[in-house]
mmCIF file of C-alpha atoms in Angstrom:
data_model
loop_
_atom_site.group_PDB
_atom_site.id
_atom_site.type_symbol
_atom_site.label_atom_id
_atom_site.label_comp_id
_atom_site.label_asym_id
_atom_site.label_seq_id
_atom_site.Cartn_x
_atom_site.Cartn_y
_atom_site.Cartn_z
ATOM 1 C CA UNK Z 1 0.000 0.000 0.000
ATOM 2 C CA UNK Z 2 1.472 3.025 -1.162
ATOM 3 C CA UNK Z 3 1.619 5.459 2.770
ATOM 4 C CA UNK Z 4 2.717 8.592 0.394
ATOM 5 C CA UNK Z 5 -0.144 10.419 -1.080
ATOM 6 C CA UNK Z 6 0.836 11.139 -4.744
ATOM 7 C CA UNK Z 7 4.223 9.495 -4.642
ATOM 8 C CA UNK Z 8 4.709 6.930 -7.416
ATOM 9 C CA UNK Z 9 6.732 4.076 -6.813
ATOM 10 C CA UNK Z 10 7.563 0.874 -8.418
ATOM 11 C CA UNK Z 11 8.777 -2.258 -6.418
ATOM 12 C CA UNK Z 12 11.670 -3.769 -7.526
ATOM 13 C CA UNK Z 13 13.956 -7.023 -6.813
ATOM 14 C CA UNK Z 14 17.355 -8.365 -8.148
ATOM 15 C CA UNK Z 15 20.111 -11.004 -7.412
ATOM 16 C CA UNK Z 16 23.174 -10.863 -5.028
ATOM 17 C CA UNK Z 17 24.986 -13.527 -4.795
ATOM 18 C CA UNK Z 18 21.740 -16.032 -4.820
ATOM 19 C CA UNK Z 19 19.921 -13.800 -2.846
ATOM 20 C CA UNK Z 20 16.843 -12.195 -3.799
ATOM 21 C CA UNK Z 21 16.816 -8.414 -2.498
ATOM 22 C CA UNK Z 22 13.924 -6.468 -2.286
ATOM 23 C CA UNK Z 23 13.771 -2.851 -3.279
ATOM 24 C CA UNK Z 24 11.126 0.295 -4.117
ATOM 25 C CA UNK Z 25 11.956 3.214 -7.051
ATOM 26 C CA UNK Z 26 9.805 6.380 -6.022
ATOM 27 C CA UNK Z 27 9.322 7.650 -9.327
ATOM 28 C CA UNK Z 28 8.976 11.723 -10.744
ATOM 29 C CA UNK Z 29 6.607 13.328 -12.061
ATOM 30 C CA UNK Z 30 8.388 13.507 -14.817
ATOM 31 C CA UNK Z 31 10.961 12.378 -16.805
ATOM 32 C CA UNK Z 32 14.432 12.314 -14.099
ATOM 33 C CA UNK Z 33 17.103 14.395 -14.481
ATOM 34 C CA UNK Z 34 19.292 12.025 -12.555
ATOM 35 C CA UNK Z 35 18.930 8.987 -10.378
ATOM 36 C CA UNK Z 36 20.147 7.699 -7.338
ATOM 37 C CA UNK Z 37 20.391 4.663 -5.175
ATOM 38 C CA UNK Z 38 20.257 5.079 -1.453
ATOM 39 C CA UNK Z 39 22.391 2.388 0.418
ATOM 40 C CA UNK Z 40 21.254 2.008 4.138
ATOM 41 C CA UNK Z 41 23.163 2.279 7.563
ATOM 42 C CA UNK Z 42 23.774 -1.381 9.312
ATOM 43 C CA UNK Z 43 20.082 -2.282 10.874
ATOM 44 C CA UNK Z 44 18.105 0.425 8.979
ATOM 45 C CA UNK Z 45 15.150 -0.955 7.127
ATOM 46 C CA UNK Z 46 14.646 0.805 3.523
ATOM 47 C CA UNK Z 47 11.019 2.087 5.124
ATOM 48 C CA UNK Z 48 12.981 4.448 6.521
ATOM 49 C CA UNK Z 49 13.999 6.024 3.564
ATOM 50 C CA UNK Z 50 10.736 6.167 2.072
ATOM 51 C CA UNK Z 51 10.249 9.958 2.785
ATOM 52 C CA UNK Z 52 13.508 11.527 1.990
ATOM 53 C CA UNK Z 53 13.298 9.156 -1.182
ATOM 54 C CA UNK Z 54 9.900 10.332 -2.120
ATOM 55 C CA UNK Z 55 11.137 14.045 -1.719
ATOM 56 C CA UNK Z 56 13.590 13.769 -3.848
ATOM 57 C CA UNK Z 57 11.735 12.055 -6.891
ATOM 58 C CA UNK Z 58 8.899 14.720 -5.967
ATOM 59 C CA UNK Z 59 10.877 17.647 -5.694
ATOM 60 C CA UNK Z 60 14.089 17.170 -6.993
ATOM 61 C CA UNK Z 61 12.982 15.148 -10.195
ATOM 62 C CA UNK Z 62 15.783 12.749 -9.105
ATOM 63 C CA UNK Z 63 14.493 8.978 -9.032
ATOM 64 C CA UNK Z 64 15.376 7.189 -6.035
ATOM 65 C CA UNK Z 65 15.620 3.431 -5.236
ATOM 66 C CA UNK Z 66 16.282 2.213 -1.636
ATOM 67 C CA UNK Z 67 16.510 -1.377 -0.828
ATOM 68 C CA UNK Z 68 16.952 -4.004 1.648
ATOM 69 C CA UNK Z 69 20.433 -5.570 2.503
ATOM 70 C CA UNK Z 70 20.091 -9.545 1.994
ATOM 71 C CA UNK Z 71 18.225 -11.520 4.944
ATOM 72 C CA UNK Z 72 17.181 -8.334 6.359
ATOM 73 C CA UNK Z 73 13.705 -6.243 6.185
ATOM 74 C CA UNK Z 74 12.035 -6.802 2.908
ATOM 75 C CA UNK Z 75 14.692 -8.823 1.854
ATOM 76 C CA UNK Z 76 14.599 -11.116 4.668
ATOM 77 C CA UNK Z 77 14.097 -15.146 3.718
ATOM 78 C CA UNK Z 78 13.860 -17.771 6.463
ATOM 79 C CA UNK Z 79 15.253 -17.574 10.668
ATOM 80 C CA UNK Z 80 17.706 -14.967 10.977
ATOM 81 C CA UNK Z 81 19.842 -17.025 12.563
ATOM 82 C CA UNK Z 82 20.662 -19.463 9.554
ATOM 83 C CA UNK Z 83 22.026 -16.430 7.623
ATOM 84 C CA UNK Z 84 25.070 -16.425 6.479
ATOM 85 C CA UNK Z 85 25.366 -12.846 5.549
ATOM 86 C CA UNK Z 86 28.448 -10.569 6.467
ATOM 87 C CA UNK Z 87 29.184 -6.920 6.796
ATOM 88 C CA UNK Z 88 31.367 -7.434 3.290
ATOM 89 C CA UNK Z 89 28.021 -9.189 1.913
ATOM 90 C CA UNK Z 90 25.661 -5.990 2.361
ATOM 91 C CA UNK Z 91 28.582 -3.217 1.912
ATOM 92 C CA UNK Z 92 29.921 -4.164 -1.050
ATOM 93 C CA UNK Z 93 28.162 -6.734 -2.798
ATOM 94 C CA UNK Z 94 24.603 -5.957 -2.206
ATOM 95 C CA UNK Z 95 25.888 -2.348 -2.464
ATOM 96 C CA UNK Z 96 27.577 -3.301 -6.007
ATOM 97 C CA UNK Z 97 24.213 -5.259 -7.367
ATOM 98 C CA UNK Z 98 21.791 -2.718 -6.311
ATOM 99 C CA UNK Z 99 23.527 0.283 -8.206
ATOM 100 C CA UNK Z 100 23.745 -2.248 -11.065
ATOM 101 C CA UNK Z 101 20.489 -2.786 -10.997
ATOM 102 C CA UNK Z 102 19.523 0.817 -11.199
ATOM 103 C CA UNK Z 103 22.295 2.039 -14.017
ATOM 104 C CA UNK Z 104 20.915 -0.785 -16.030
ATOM 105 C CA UNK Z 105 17.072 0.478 -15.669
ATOM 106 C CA UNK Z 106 18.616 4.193 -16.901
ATOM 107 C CA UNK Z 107 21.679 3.877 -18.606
ATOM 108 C CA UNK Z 108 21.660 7.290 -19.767
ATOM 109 C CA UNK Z 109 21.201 9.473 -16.529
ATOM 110 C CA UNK Z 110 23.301 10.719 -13.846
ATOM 111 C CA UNK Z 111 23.684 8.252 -11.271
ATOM 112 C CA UNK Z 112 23.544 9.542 -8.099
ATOM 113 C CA UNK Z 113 25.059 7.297 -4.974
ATOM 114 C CA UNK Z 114 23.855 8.540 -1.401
ATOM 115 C CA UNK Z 115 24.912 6.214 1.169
ATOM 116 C CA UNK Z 116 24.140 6.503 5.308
ATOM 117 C CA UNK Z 117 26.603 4.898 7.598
ATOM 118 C CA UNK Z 118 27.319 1.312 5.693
ATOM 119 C CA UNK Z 119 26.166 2.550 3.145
ATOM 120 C CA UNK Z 120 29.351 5.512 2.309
ATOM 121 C CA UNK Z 121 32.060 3.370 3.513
ATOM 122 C CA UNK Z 122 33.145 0.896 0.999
ATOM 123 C CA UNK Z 123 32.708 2.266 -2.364
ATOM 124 C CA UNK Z 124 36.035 1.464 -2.973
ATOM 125 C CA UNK Z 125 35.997 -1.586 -3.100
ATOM 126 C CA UNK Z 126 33.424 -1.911 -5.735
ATOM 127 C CA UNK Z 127 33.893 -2.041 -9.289
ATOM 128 C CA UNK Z 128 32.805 0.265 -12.273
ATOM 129 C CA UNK Z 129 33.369 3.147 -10.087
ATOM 130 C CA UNK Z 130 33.523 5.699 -13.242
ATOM 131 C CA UNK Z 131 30.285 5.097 -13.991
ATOM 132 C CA UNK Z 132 28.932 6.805 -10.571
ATOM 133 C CA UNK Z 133 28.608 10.776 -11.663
ATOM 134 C CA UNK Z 134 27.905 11.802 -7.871
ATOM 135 C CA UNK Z 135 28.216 10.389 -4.035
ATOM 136 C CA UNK Z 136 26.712 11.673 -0.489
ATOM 137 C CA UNK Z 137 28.054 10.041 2.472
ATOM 138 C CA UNK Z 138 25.890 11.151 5.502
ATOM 139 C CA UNK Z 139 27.190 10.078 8.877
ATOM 140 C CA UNK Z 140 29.603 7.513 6.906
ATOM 141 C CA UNK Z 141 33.389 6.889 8.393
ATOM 142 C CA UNK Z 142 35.525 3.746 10.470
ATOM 143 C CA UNK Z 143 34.465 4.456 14.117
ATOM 144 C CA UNK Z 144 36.509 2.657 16.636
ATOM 145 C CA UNK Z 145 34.779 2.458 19.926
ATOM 146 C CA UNK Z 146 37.044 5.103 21.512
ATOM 147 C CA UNK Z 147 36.065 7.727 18.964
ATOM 148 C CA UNK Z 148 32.648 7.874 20.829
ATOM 149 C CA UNK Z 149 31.937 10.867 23.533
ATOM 150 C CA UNK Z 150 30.831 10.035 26.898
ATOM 151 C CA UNK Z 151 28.444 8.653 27.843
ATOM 152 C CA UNK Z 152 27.810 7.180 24.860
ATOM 153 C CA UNK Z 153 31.392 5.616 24.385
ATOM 154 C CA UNK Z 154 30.702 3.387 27.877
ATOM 155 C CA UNK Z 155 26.961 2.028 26.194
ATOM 156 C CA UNK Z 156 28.997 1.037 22.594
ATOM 157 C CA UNK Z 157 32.103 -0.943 24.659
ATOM 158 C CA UNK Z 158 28.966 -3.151 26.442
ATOM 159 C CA UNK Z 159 27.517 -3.190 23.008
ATOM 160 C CA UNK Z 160 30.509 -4.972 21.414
ATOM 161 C CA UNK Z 161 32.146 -6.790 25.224
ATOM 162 C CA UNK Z 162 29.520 -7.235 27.727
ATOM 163 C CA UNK Z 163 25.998 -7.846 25.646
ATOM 164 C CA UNK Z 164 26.486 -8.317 21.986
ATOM 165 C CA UNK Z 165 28.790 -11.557 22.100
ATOM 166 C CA UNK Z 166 26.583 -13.960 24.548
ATOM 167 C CA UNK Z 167 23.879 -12.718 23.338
ATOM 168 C CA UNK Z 168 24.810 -13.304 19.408
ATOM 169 C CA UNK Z 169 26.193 -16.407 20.295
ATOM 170 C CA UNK Z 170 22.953 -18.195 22.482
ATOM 171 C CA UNK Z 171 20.309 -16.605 19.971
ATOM 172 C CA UNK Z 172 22.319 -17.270 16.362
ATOM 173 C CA UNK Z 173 21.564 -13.525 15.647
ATOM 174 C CA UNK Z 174 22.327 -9.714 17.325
ATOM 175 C CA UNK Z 175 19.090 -9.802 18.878
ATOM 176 C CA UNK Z 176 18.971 -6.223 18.600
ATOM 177 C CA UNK Z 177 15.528 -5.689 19.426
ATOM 178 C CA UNK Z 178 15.623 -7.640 22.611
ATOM 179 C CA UNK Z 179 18.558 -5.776 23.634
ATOM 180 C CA UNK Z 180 16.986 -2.130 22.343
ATOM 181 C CA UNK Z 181 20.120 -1.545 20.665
ATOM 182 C CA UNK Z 182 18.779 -1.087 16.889
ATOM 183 C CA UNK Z 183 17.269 -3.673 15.113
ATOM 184 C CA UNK Z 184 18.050 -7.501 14.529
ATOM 185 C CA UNK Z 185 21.067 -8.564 12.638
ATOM 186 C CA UNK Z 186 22.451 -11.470 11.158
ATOM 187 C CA UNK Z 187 25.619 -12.900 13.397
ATOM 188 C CA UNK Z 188 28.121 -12.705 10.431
ATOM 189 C CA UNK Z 189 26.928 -8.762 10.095
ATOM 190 C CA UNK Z 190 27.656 -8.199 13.762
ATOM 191 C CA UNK Z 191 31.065 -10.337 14.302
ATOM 192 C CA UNK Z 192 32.539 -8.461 11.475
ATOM 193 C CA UNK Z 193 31.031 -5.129 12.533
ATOM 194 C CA UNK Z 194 32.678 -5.738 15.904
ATOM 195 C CA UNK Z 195 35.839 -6.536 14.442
ATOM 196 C CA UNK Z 196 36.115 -3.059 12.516
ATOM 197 C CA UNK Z 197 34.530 -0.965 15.484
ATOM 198 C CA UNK Z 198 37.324 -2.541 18.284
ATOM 199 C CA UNK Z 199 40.038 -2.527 16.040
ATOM 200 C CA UNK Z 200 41.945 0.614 15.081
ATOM 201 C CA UNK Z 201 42.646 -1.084 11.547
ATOM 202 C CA UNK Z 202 38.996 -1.035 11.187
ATOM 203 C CA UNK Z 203 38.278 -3.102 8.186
ATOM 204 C CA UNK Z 204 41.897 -2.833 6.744
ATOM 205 C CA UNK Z 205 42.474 -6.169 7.954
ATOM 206 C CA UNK Z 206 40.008 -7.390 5.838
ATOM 207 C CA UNK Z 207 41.272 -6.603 2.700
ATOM 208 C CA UNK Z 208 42.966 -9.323 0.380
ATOM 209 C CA UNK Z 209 40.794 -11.616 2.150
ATOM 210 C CA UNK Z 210 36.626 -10.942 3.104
ATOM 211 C CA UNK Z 211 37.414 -7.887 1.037
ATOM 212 C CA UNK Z 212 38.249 -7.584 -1.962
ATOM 213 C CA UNK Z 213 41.370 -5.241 -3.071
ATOM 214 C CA UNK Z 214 40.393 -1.310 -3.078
ATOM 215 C CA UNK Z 215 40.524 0.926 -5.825
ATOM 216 C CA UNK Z 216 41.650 4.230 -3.777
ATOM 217 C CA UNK Z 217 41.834 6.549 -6.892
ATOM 218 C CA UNK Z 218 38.760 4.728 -9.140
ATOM 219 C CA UNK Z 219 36.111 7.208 -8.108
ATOM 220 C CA UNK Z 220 36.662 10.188 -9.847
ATOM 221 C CA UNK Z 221 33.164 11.333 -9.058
ATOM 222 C CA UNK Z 222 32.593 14.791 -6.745
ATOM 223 C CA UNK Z 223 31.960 12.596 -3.043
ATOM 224 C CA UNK Z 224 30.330 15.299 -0.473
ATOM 225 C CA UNK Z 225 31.052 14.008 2.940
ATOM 226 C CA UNK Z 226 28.434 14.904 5.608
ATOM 227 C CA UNK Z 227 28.153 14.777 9.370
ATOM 228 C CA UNK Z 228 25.791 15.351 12.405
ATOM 229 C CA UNK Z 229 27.545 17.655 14.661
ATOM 230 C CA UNK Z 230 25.358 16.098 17.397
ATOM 231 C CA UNK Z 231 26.571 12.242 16.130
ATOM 232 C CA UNK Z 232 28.083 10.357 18.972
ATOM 233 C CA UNK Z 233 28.096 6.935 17.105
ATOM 234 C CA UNK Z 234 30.208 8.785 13.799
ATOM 235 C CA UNK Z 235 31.190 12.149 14.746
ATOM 236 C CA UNK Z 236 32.701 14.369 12.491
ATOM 237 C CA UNK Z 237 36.346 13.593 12.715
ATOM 238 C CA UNK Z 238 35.622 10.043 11.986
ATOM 239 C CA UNK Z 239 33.653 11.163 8.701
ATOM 240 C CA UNK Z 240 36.986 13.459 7.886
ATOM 241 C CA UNK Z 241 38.478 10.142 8.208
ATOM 242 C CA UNK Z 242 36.279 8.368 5.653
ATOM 243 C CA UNK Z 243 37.901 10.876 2.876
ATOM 244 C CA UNK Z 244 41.503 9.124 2.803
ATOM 245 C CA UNK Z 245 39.760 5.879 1.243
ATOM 246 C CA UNK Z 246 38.248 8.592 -1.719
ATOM 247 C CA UNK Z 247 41.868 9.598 -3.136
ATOM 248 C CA UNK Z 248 40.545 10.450 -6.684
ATOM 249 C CA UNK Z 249 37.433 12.166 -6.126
ATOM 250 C CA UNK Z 250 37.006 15.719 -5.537
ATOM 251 C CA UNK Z 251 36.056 16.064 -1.757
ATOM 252 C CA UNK Z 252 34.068 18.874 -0.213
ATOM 253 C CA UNK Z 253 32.280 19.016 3.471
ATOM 254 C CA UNK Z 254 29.397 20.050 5.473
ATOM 255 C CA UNK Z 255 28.628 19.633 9.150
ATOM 256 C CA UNK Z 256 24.729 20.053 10.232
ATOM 257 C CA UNK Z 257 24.205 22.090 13.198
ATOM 258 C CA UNK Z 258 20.660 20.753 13.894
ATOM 259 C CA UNK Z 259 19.919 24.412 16.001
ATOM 260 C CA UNK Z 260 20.751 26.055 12.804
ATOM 261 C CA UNK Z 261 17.346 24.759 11.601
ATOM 262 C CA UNK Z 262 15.733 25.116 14.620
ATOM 263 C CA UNK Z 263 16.349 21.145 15.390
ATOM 264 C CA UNK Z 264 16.524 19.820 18.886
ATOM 265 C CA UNK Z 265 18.579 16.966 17.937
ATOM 266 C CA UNK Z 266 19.744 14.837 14.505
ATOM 267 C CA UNK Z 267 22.171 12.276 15.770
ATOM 268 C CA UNK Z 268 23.160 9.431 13.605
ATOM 269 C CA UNK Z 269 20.384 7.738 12.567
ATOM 270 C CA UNK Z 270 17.750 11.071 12.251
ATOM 271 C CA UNK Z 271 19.007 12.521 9.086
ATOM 272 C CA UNK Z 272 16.788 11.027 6.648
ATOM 273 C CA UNK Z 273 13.327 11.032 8.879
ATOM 274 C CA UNK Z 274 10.915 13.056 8.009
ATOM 275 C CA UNK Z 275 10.710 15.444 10.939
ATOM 276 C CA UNK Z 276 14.200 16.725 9.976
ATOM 277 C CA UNK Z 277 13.512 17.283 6.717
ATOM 278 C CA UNK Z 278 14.676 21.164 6.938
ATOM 279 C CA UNK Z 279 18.654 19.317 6.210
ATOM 280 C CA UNK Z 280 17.554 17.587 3.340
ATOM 281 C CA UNK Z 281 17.775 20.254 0.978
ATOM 282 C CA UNK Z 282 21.501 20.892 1.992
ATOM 283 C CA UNK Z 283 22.002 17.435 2.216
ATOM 284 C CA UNK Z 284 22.095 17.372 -1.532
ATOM 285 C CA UNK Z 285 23.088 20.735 -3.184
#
């Protein structure tokens, strides 16, 4: 059932890696001038998206298609906890087959890549990077637990030391729900998350072997790198950081001040809901 009054939108589904993923392209009124695909944070069902996606095709003329990472939301198929799915799986291969998917449907248009969290990180390590003509990574960068502020630093180390392992380990799952720390993941999502977040290599010890090899100067695409000032779970020095893996793109940067818009608070996961909708319009320009 289509929840957006006068927002057109067609569902959509393609292969990754055997999986069947589930996706939704809010369509313009008419013909796009660009399109984009919006790659989720870690735990963030594509529902989310559905307003800032349906502003854009409405307003901007931009079509947008957001998605669901395999055995997750939409995409989910069978108990979570006989997935084998991995952080690698939904960054860059469900990443990779989704953008596919879309530059196939509209070979001809701008192809816009807007990524939250997960979803800004490892465009490196995907291929056919010069055929991406823009990127927005909102609240994207390699946290390591220490880079959080108090008090919030004290709830991620139980997160990843205290709760998250027995709890992964005795359900077959991140029982994220049960633990009101985001939503459920599979266990190969959350070891590997762990890994990156407690490790000051972050996923660089990945690479050669769950990842594949990077291609640090194959975007040549303009990247815009945005964070929350108010983000204690990727603050703005750790998206900085994110711009060292983007070597050939031109870079630029904007921190939202949510008072600046007369915001109480944004945080990590608020900048695509609908009640902060003021940002979006800086989000992109």
């Amino acid at each position: 059932m289509n929840m957006h009054v006068g927002i057109g939108f067609e569902d959509q589904w393609f292969y990754s890696g055997g999986y069947k993923l589930r996706g939704r392209l809010y369509l313009t009124p008419t013909p796009p001038k660009a399109v984009a695909v919006l790659h989720g944070a870690t735990g963030v069902p594509q529902r989310y998206y559905a307003d800032f996606a349906g502003w854009l095709a409405t307003t901007q003329n931009i079509a947008c298609m957001t998605y669901d990472y395999r055995d997750f939301g939409a995409s989910a198929r069978g108990p979570m906890k006989a997935s084998k799915a991995t952080m690698v799986d939904w960054g860059v291969h469900d990443q990779q087959v989704a953008r596919d998917h879309l530059r196939c449907m509209f070979p001809h248009l701008p192809l816009w890549v807007i990524g939250h969290s997960l979803g800004g990180m490892l465009l490196s390590f995907q291929t056919d990077l010069d055929r991406v003509d823009r990127v927005i990574a909102v609240a994207s960068g390699p946290a390591h637990v220490m880079d959080h502020p108090f008090p919030y630093r004290l709830a991620a180390a139980a997160y990843w030391h205290l709760m998250g392992p027995p709890a992964t380990a005795v359900a077959g799952y991140m029982p994220g729900k049960r633990l009101r720390f985001g939503s459920n993941i599979p266990s190969g999502v959350f070891w590997q998350w762990r890994r990156w977040c407690t490790s000051r290599s972050s996923f660089a010890r990945d690479i050669g072997y769950s990842l594949p090899m990077p291609d640090w100067n194959g975007l040549k695409a303009p990247v815009k790198f945005v964070a929350m000032k108010d983000d204690v779970m990727v603050p703005p020095a750790v998206v900085w950081r994110l711009m060292q893996f983007y070597q050939g793109a031109a870079k630029t940067q904007l921190v939202v001040d949510p008072a600046r818009y007369g915001l109480c608070e944004i945080g990590h996961i608020g900048p695509f809901a609908a009640k902060n909708q003021a940002i979006w319009p800086d989000l992109i320009a």
